[in-house]
Each structure stands twice: as C-alpha cells, then as structure tokens.
Amino acid sequence: MTPPSSGHEHPPVMDAFLAAVVFGISLLTPVLDNDSGTRPLTLQGALYAAVICASLTLRRRCPSAVLAVTASGTAAAFAVTGHKSPLMLATMIAMCTCALHLPRRKAVLEVAATAVLLAGTSVVFDHRGWTGPEVVALSALSASAAAVGFAVRNRRAYVAAVEERARRAEQTREEEARRRVVDERLRIARDLHDVLAHHIALINVQAAVVDLVLETEPVQARESLAHIRRAARSSLEGVRTTLGLLRQPDAPDEAAYEPSPGLADLADLIASFTAAGLIVDQKITGTPVDLPPAVGLTAYRVVQEALTNASRHASRPNAELELDYLPSALRIAVRNPAGPVPRSQSTGPDPLALGEGGHGLLGMRERASALGGTFTTQLTEGRFEIRVLLPHEGTGT
C-alpha cells in the first residue's frame, strides 16, 4: 500500500544540507576518533565519499537507488579499508527514507537485503563470523533505521487521518447548518403563509360584503367590519407569535408548536369560515386521540389552507371536511366543488395549478412530508379533493 503523503516534505535544499553534514562527519570522524583505527581520508577517498553523500539529495525521489548507492559504497569502503566506515550513517538515512516512502513489503525487503550485504561484507573481510560484534552492530543499526522510518510513517499517517476526520466533521457540521437554515426558512415561510393567507382571504370577502351592503344594510355592514377587525387581530397575533419564536434562537424545537393551534381550535376556525359565507360540512370517524403538538399543528394548518382554497376557488360556497382517526394515523380529506378548468385538467391527480402559484398546496405537502405522511390532490367530476395522511402515536382520549 502506498504511504500517505505527509504534507510536511522538506525542500531539496534541506536534503542538500543533510548530505553536506554527513559528508562533513565522514571527513572528521577518522580524525577525531583515534581509537577506531581508521585513517584520514585521502583525496580519492574524499571524492568517493562526496559522491555517496551527494546521492542523498535524491533520496525522496529515488529511495531505492539511493539505498543501493550508499550501501554499495559503505560495503566497498569496508572491504578496502578493513574498518567500519562513517559512511554507514548515509546508509542508515537511506534505509530510513525507504521505510518512510516505499510500500511496507518492498521497504522491508530492501532494508533486509542491505543488512545482509553489509553483514556479509563484514564476515568476508573481518573473518569474525556471523555472530561477531560487527555483524550484530550492523544488524542493529539497520533495524533501528527501519524502525525510525516506520515510526515516522505511522505518525504521519495517524496525523493525516485525524486531519481528514476533522475536515469531514467540519464539512458535515457546515452542511447540517446549511440544511437547518433552509429548513427553518421553509418553516417560517409556511407559517407566515398559513397565518396571513387565511385571514387576508376572510378580510377580502368581508370587505366585498361591506362594499355591497354599506348603504342598503348598515347592520350587516357593521357585522362584516367586526369580522374584518377580528381577522386582522388574529393575523397580527399569528405574526407576532412567529416573530417571537424567531427571537429565541436557543429555544427547543418543541417551542415552535406550543403557542400554535391544534385540532382543539378547529371549531373556531370553521366558525370564521362560516361567518365569511362558506358552508362547511364536518364529519369525524374513528376514535379521537390526543395528537402530538407537531401533528396537531400540521392538521390544523392543512384544514385551514384547504378551506381557504375552497373559499377562494370553489364554484359554490360549500366544502366537506372529513377527519378519520386511524389506529396510528390521522386521515384528512377536504372536498369542494371546483371552478371551471380547462378540459385537459378535468380529470387527473394532483392538479397544483388550482393553487394559484402552488404555495398553499406546496406548503401542505412539505408539512405532511416532514412528519412522514402523504399528501395528494384529485380533481374528478367537477370536485376538487385534498387528502392528507399524518402518522402519529397518540393516546386515546
């Protein structure tokens, strides 16, 4: 397996500096170590050592070739002089580089072959056998150089893995933050649409009534104005509630549902439509249960938007509302007579064109999907129907 890139490679000038240091050590060691039995290098020996040390400048690009050059030079120096050579340091550096950059199996084979070459040279020219101290020392030095290279390699791989995990975690956090922002924007848009569309539709209807009967029936005109005031007040309260939630960024998600209406407020909602002239025929089947706040809010908003669409688009001012309490779900169906539509749309599922822009229908679909439910519409035989299925785990009342 190819080793991971460390990301901390030294520039070539550092390798050149390392080669110069090793060459300097090879020149000074015979002079400073009088007990080693080595002699100072001749001019020919110095040039020979310079070539071997210079090969270290290519150790990162050609680690195997550099190891072969340094090992051969060290073995040749040992064979010629009969003494241990300071060029062994260059060979150790080449071994360490192979362990750091080559695939593990190849690095182990090359380091082992180098150790056998040096030990064999010592046995042949030193005549002390394979268990002599020189062979043991060469084997230990080779193993130490390889161990250092593998240790650095493992450390770099570990650091790279940690950095990659941190990068992915940060990317995941950013994606999650962006997703939450998008979801929050959609939720705010749905809430504002549901709060405003219903009341503004009622205000529009009552304003038309006022304009029609203001001079002839002032009592009815005053009643319509009262409905307008109540609708405007309710609209302002809904907007104030939504904005209040936006000012509490640290509030739990459940807080978005606590001040919001549920099916318990359905009677008042239907009464407001009735006051606006829409006749609502309500039917409840099954055993009513206490719904979670999120499900109750979604059910209320779906009924509110569906009846708002009926009051705006129905050919006659009447609608049918059916609530079916299933064991683990609530089924909502709202039907109303459809207005005139093109012949191509007289039948078929999901006619979103009736929503005038689709924001209301799209909002209902998003609310249902957020709870794992389904949303469908159907236009058949002059009747427009909205069906929503909301799963829940309520407790029977």
C-alpha positions as semicolon CSV with decimal commas, in nm:
position;residue;x (nm);y (nm);z (nm)
1;M;0,000;0,000;0,000
2;T;0,135;0,341;-0,093
3;P;0,210;0,551;0,215
4;P;0,007;0,865;0,266
5;S;0,159;1,196;0,187
6;S;0,286;1,361;0,499
7;G;0,222;1,710;0,387
8;H;0,545;1,821;0,561
9;E;0,810;1,740;0,296
10;H;1,135;1,934;0,321
11;P;1,256;2,127;0,019
12;P;1,553;1,989;-0,179
13;V;1,784;2,239;-0,010
14;M;1,731;2,056;0,319
15;D;1,839;1,728;0,162
16;A;2,145;1,901;0,021
17;F;2,224;2,036;0,369
18;L;2,183;1,685;0,514
19;A;2,421;1,543;0,253
20;A;2,679;1,810;0,339
21;V;2,652;1,730;0,712
22;V;2,701;1,356;0,651
23;F;3,000;1,431;0,426
24;G;3,150;1,652;0,696
25;I;3,107;1,379;0,954
26;S;3,274;1,127;0,723
27;L;3,573;1,360;0,696
28;L;3,602;1,445;1,066
29;T;3,532;1,106;1,224
30;P;3,867;0,944;1,127
31;V;4,050;1,249;1,261
32;L;3,862;1,285;1,591
33;D;3,826;0,912;1,672
34;N;4,182;0,796;1,720
35;D;4,076;0,466;1,877
36;S;3,883;0,348;1,571
37;G;4,191;0,251;1,382
38;T;4,077;0,442;1,076
39;R;4,296;0,675;0,880
40;P;4,207;1,020;0,748
41;L;4,054;1,006;0,403
42;T;4,278;1,062;0,105
43;L;4,173;1,294;-0,176
44;Q;4,044;0,997;-0,372
45;G;3,856;0,868;-0,066
46;A;3,706;1,215;-0,003
47;L;3,579;1,235;-0,361
48;Y;3,437;0,885;-0,326
49;A;3,259;0,984;-0,002
50;A;3,132;1,305;-0,164
51;V;2,964;1,107;-0,443
52;I;2,797;0,872;-0,195
53;C;2,676;1,157;0,027
54;A;2,560;1,360;-0,273
55;S;2,324;1,078;-0,365
56;L;2,124;1,167;-0,051
57;T;1,990;1,475;-0,232
58;L;1,779;1,234;-0,442
59;R;1,662;1,013;-0,154
60;R;1,299;1,127;-0,172
61;R;1,263;1,085;-0,548
62;C;1,466;0,762;-0,584
63;P;1,488;0,598;-0,239
64;S;1,575;0,250;-0,371
65;A;1,852;0,377;-0,597
66;V;1,999;0,593;-0,320
67;L;1,995;0,297;-0,080
68;A;2,176;0,082;-0,337
69;V;2,443;0,350;-0,392
70;T;2,505;0,421;-0,022
71;A;2,505;0,053;0,076
72;S;2,741;-0,040;-0,205
73;G;2,972;0,248;-0,116
74;T;2,972;0,154;0,253
75;A;3,043;-0,212;0,176
76;A;3,319;-0,118;-0,069
77;A;3,480;0,116;0,184
78;F;3,472;-0,159;0,446
79;A;3,623;-0,409;0,201
80;V;3,906;-0,173;0,104
81;T;3,999;-0,038;0,448
82;G;3,901;-0,336;0,661
83;H;3,746;-0,097;0,914
84;K;3,397;0,031;0,980
85;S;3,318;0,333;0,767
86;P;3,148;0,658;0,878
87;L;2,951;0,633;0,552
88;M;2,728;0,387;0,738
89;L;2,537;0,699;0,853
90;A;2,441;0,771;0,488
91;T;2,320;0,413;0,451
92;M;2,110;0,440;0,766
93;I;1,949;0,760;0,635
94;A;1,873;0,584;0,306
95;M;1,719;0,289;0,496
96;C;1,502;0,525;0,699
97;T;1,388;0,701;0,379
98;C;1,290;0,368;0,217
99;A;1,087;0,271;0,524
100;L;0,917;0,612;0,514
101;H;0,827;0,635;0,145
102;L;0,818;0,287;-0,011
103;P;0,542;0,028;0,028
104;R;0,599;-0,164;0,351
105;R;0,681;-0,502;0,200
106;K;0,925;-0,354;-0,051
107;A;1,088;-0,141;0,220
108;V;1,136;-0,443;0,449
109;L;1,289;-0,649;0,167
110;E;1,531;-0,375;0,064
111;V;1,640;-0,298;0,421
112;A;1,690;-0,670;0,493
113;A;1,892;-0,715;0,172
114;T;2,110;-0,418;0,265
115;A;2,169;-0,555;0,614
116;V;2,269;-0,895;0,470
117;L;2,506;-0,722;0,224
118;L;2,681;-0,525;0,497
119;A;2,695;-0,821;0,735
120;G;2,829;-1,048;0,461
121;T;3,098;-0,794;0,375
122;S;3,198;-0,782;0,743
123;V;3,213;-1,163;0,763
124;V;3,424;-1,193;0,447
125;F;3,675;-0,922;0,527
126;D;3,677;-0,923;0,908
127;H;3,679;-1,303;0,949
128;R;3,483;-1,294;1,276
129;G;3,183;-1,500;1,167
130;W;2,813;-1,420;1,153
131;T;2,788;-1,384;1,530
132;G;3,069;-1,133;1,564
133;P;3,008;-0,797;1,726
134;E;3,045;-0,610;1,395
135;V;2,767;-0,815;1,234
136;V;2,542;-0,771;1,536
137;A;2,608;-0,395;1,535
138;L;2,533;-0,364;1,162
139;S;2,210;-0,563;1,202
140;A;2,102;-0,348;1,497
141;L;2,178;-0,027;1,310
142;S;1,979;-0,146;1,008
143;A;1,682;-0,246;1,223
144;S;1,694;0,083;1,411
145;A;1,698;0,288;1,090
146;A;1,400;0,096;0,951
147;A;1,214;0,125;1,282
148;V;1,260;0,502;1,286
149;G;1,129;0,528;0,929
150;F;0,823;0,315;1,002
151;A;0,752;0,508;1,323
152;V;0,759;0,842;1,139
153;R;0,547;0,690;0,863
154;N;0,283;0,570;1,112
155;R;0,284;0,903;1,289
156;R;0,226;1,092;0,965
157;A;-0,050;0,852;0,863
158;Y;-0,217;0,900;1,202
159;V;-0,196;1,279;1,181
160;A;-0,329;1,272;0,824
161;A;-0,620;1,050;0,932
162;V;-0,703;1,280;1,224
163;E;-0,691;1,586;0,999
164;E;-0,913;1,414;0,741
165;R;-1,166;1,318;1,009
166;A;-1,163;1,673;1,142
167;R;-1,212;1,810;0,790
168;R;-1,503;1,576;0,722
169;A;-1,658;1,655;1,060
170;E;-1,633;2,027;0,989
171;Q;-1,781;1,976;0,643
172;T;-2,064;1,773;0,794
173;R;-2,131;2,044;1,051
174;E;-2,140;2,310;0,780
175;E;-2,377;2,101;0,566
176;E;-2,600;2,036;0,866
177;A;-2,602;2,408;0,950
178;R;-2,696;2,495;0,592
179;R;-2,969;2,232;0,593
180;R;-3,111;2,367;0,919
181;V;-3,111;2,720;0,777
182;V;-3,301;2,604;0,469
183;D;-3,549;2,404;0,677
184;E;-3,603;2,699;0,909
185;R;-3,665;2,933;0,618
186;L;-3,921;2,693;0,472
187;R;-4,092;2,657;0,809
188;I;-4,112;3,034;0,854
189;A;-4,245;3,077;0,502
190;R;-4,513;2,812;0,564
191;D;-4,614;2,963;0,898
192;L;-4,640;3,314;0,762
193;H;-4,834;3,194;0,459
194;D;-5,077;2,993;0,671
195;V;-5,125;3,276;0,920
196;L;-5,173;3,552;0,664
197;A;-5,344;3,379;0,370
198;H;-5,643;3,263;0,572
199;H;-5,713;3,592;0,746
200;I;-5,646;3,807;0,441
201;A;-5,886;3,590;0,240
202;L;-6,153;3,646;0,507
203;I;-6,082;4,019;0,513
204;N;-6,115;4,031;0,136
205;V;-6,452;3,852;0,145
206;Q;-6,590;4,068;0,424
207;A;-6,462;4,386;0,258
208;A;-6,655;4,290;-0,056
209;V;-6,967;4,240;0,157
210;V;-6,921;4,582;0,318
211;D;-6,887;4,744;-0,021
212;L;-7,205;4,571;-0,136
213;V;-7,436;4,642;0,162
214;L;-7,286;4,955;0,319
215;E;-7,571;5,185;0,208
216;T;-7,860;4,940;0,198
217;E;-7,794;4,723;0,506
218;P;-7,573;4,912;0,754
219;V;-7,624;4,649;1,028
220;Q;-7,476;4,372;0,812
221;A;-7,201;4,608;0,705
222;R;-7,108;4,665;1,069
223;E;-7,102;4,287;1,128
224;S;-6,869;4,245;0,833
225;L;-6,644;4,520;0,968
226;A;-6,634;4,339;1,302
227;H;-6,527;4,021;1,122
228;I;-6,257;4,223;0,946
229;R;-6,129;4,358;1,278
230;R;-6,121;4,009;1,432
231;A;-5,941;3,863;1,131
232;A;-5,685;4,146;1,133
233;R;-5,631;4,099;1,508
234;S;-5,583;3,725;1,467
235;S;-5,343;3,783;1,179
236;L;-5,134;4,022;1,387
237;E;-5,126;3,777;1,679
238;G;-5,011;3,499;1,449
239;V;-4,735;3,714;1,302
240;R;-4,632;3,828;1,650
241;T;-4,610;3,467;1,766
242;T;-4,396;3,367;1,468
243;L;-4,162;3,662;1,514
244;G;-4,140;3,588;1,885
245;L;-4,015;3,238;1,807
246;L;-3,754;3,383;1,572
247;R;-3,620;3,595;1,859
248;Q;-3,549;3,277;2,060
249;P;-3,271;3,102;1,864
250;D;-3,183;2,873;2,158
251;A;-3,537;2,753;2,220
252;P;-3,601;2,379;2,166
253;D;-3,778;2,264;1,853
254;E;-4,092;2,181;2,053
255;A;-4,132;2,551;2,133
256;A;-4,235;2,610;1,773
257;Y;-4,555;2,416;1,836
258;E;-4,658;2,512;2,192
259;P;-4,817;2,852;2,116
260;S;-4,965;2,724;1,789
261;P;-5,320;2,597;1,735
262;G;-5,432;2,237;1,708
263;L;-5,746;2,041;1,630
264;A;-5,899;2,168;1,956
265;D;-5,925;2,507;1,783
266;L;-6,094;2,362;1,477
267;A;-6,442;2,479;1,581
268;D;-6,330;2,843;1,593
269;L;-6,160;2,803;1,255
270;I;-6,474;2,663;1,093
271;A;-6,681;2,936;1,255
272;S;-6,463;3,200;1,094
273;F;-6,520;3,046;0,752
274;T;-6,890;3,016;0,820
275;A;-6,901;3,386;0,905
276;A;-6,737;3,454;0,570
277;G;-7,011;3,261;0,390
278;L;-6,851;2,918;0,344
279;I;-7,073;2,626;0,444
280;V;-6,854;2,351;0,596
281;D;-6,994;2,001;0,642
282;Q;-6,774;1,831;0,902
283;K;-6,754;1,455;0,961
284;I;-6,541;1,273;1,219
285;T;-6,488;0,896;1,213
286;G;-6,283;0,672;1,436
287;T;-6,183;0,732;1,798
288;P;-6,027;1,077;1,856
289;V;-5,686;1,069;2,025
290;D;-5,450;1,325;2,174
291;L;-5,213;1,414;1,895
292;P;-4,851;1,528;1,940
293;P;-4,814;1,907;1,905
294;A;-4,642;1,881;1,566
295;V;-4,916;1,658;1,425
296;G;-5,192;1,873;1,570
297;L;-5,042;2,190;1,426
298;T;-4,995;2,031;1,084
299;A;-5,353;1,901;1,082
300;Y;-5,486;2,246;1,175
301;R;-5,278;2,421;0,907
302;V;-5,382;2,169;0,643
303;V;-5,752;2,219;0,720
304;Q;-5,704;2,596;0,733
305;E;-5,531;2,610;0,394
306;A;-5,769;2,362;0,232
307;L;-6,076;2,560;0,344
308;T;-5,909;2,884;0,237
309;N;-5,861;2,738;-0,110
310;A;-6,224;2,625;-0,108
311;S;-6,349;2,972;-0,015
312;R;-6,143;3,129;-0,292
313;H;-6,174;2,880;-0,577
314;A;-6,490;2,674;-0,519
315;S;-6,771;2,722;-0,768
316;R;-7,023;2,712;-0,479
317;P;-6,963;2,826;-0,117
318;N;-6,958;2,484;0,047
319;A;-6,693;2,230;0,146
320;E;-6,676;1,888;0,309
321;L;-6,425;1,818;0,587
322;E;-6,362;1,461;0,699
323;L;-6,133;1,359;0,986
324;D;-6,068;0,985;1,010
325;Y;-5,880;0,872;1,324
326;L;-5,696;0,553;1,234
327;P;-5,504;0,345;1,494
328;S;-5,170;0,507;1,406
329;A;-5,256;0,790;1,170
330;L;-5,497;1,075;1,103
331;R;-5,654;1,099;0,759
332;I;-5,782;1,440;0,650
333;A;-5,999;1,490;0,343
334;V;-6,135;1,824;0,220
335;R;-6,364;1,837;-0,085
336;N;-6,525;2,129;-0,260
337;P;-6,689;2,197;-0,597
338;A;-6,418;2,303;-0,840
339;G;-6,443;2,610;-1,055
340;P;-6,429;2,588;-1,434
341;V;-6,099;2,440;-1,555
342;P;-5,963;2,354;-1,898
343;R;-6,081;2,028;-2,048
344;S;-5,729;1,885;-2,029
345;Q;-5,742;1,926;-1,648
346;S;-6,095;1,799;-1,592
347;T;-5,956;1,470;-1,458
348;G;-5,626;1,352;-1,321
349;P;-5,429;1,355;-0,996
350;D;-5,250;1,640;-0,824
351;P;-5,376;1,950;-1,013
352;L;-5,146;2,200;-0,842
353;A;-5,249;2,465;-1,092
354;L;-5,558;2,534;-0,882
355;G;-5,341;2,675;-0,604
356;E;-5,257;2,994;-0,795
357;G;-4,883;2,964;-0,767
358;G;-4,891;2,644;-0,561
359;H;-4,760;2,796;-0,235
360;G;-5,050;2,673;-0,025
361;L;-5,057;2,323;-0,171
362;L;-4,679;2,304;-0,166
363;G;-4,677;2,409;0,200
364;M;-4,927;2,136;0,288
365;R;-4,717;1,878;0,104
366;E;-4,399;1,990;0,285
367;R;-4,572;1,978;0,625
368;A;-4,702;1,627;0,562
369;S;-4,366;1,505;0,431
370;A;-4,185;1,648;0,735
371;L;-4,390;1,413;0,958
372;G;-4,350;1,113;0,727
373;G;-4,704;1,149;0,592
374;T;-4,852;1,176;0,244
375;F;-5,033;1,450;0,054
376;T;-5,241;1,402;-0,260
377;T;-5,493;1,604;-0,457
378;Q;-5,756;1,487;-0,703
379;L;-5,980;1,669;-0,949
380;T;-6,263;1,449;-1,079
381;E;-6,616;1,516;-1,195
382;G;-6,604;1,881;-1,100
383;R;-6,488;1,815;-0,741
384;F;-6,150;1,908;-0,601
385;E;-6,025;1,691;-0,314
386;I;-5,726;1,718;-0,084
387;R;-5,616;1,410;0,108
388;V;-5,350;1,410;0,380
389;L;-5,232;1,117;0,593
390;L;-5,042;1,206;0,910
391;P;-4,888;0,921;1,115
392;H;-4,889;0,960;1,493
393;E;-4,857;0,770;1,819
394;G;-5,132;0,941;2,012
395;T;-5,314;0,824;2,327
396;G;-5,685;0,767;2,317
397;T;-5,898;1,032;2,485
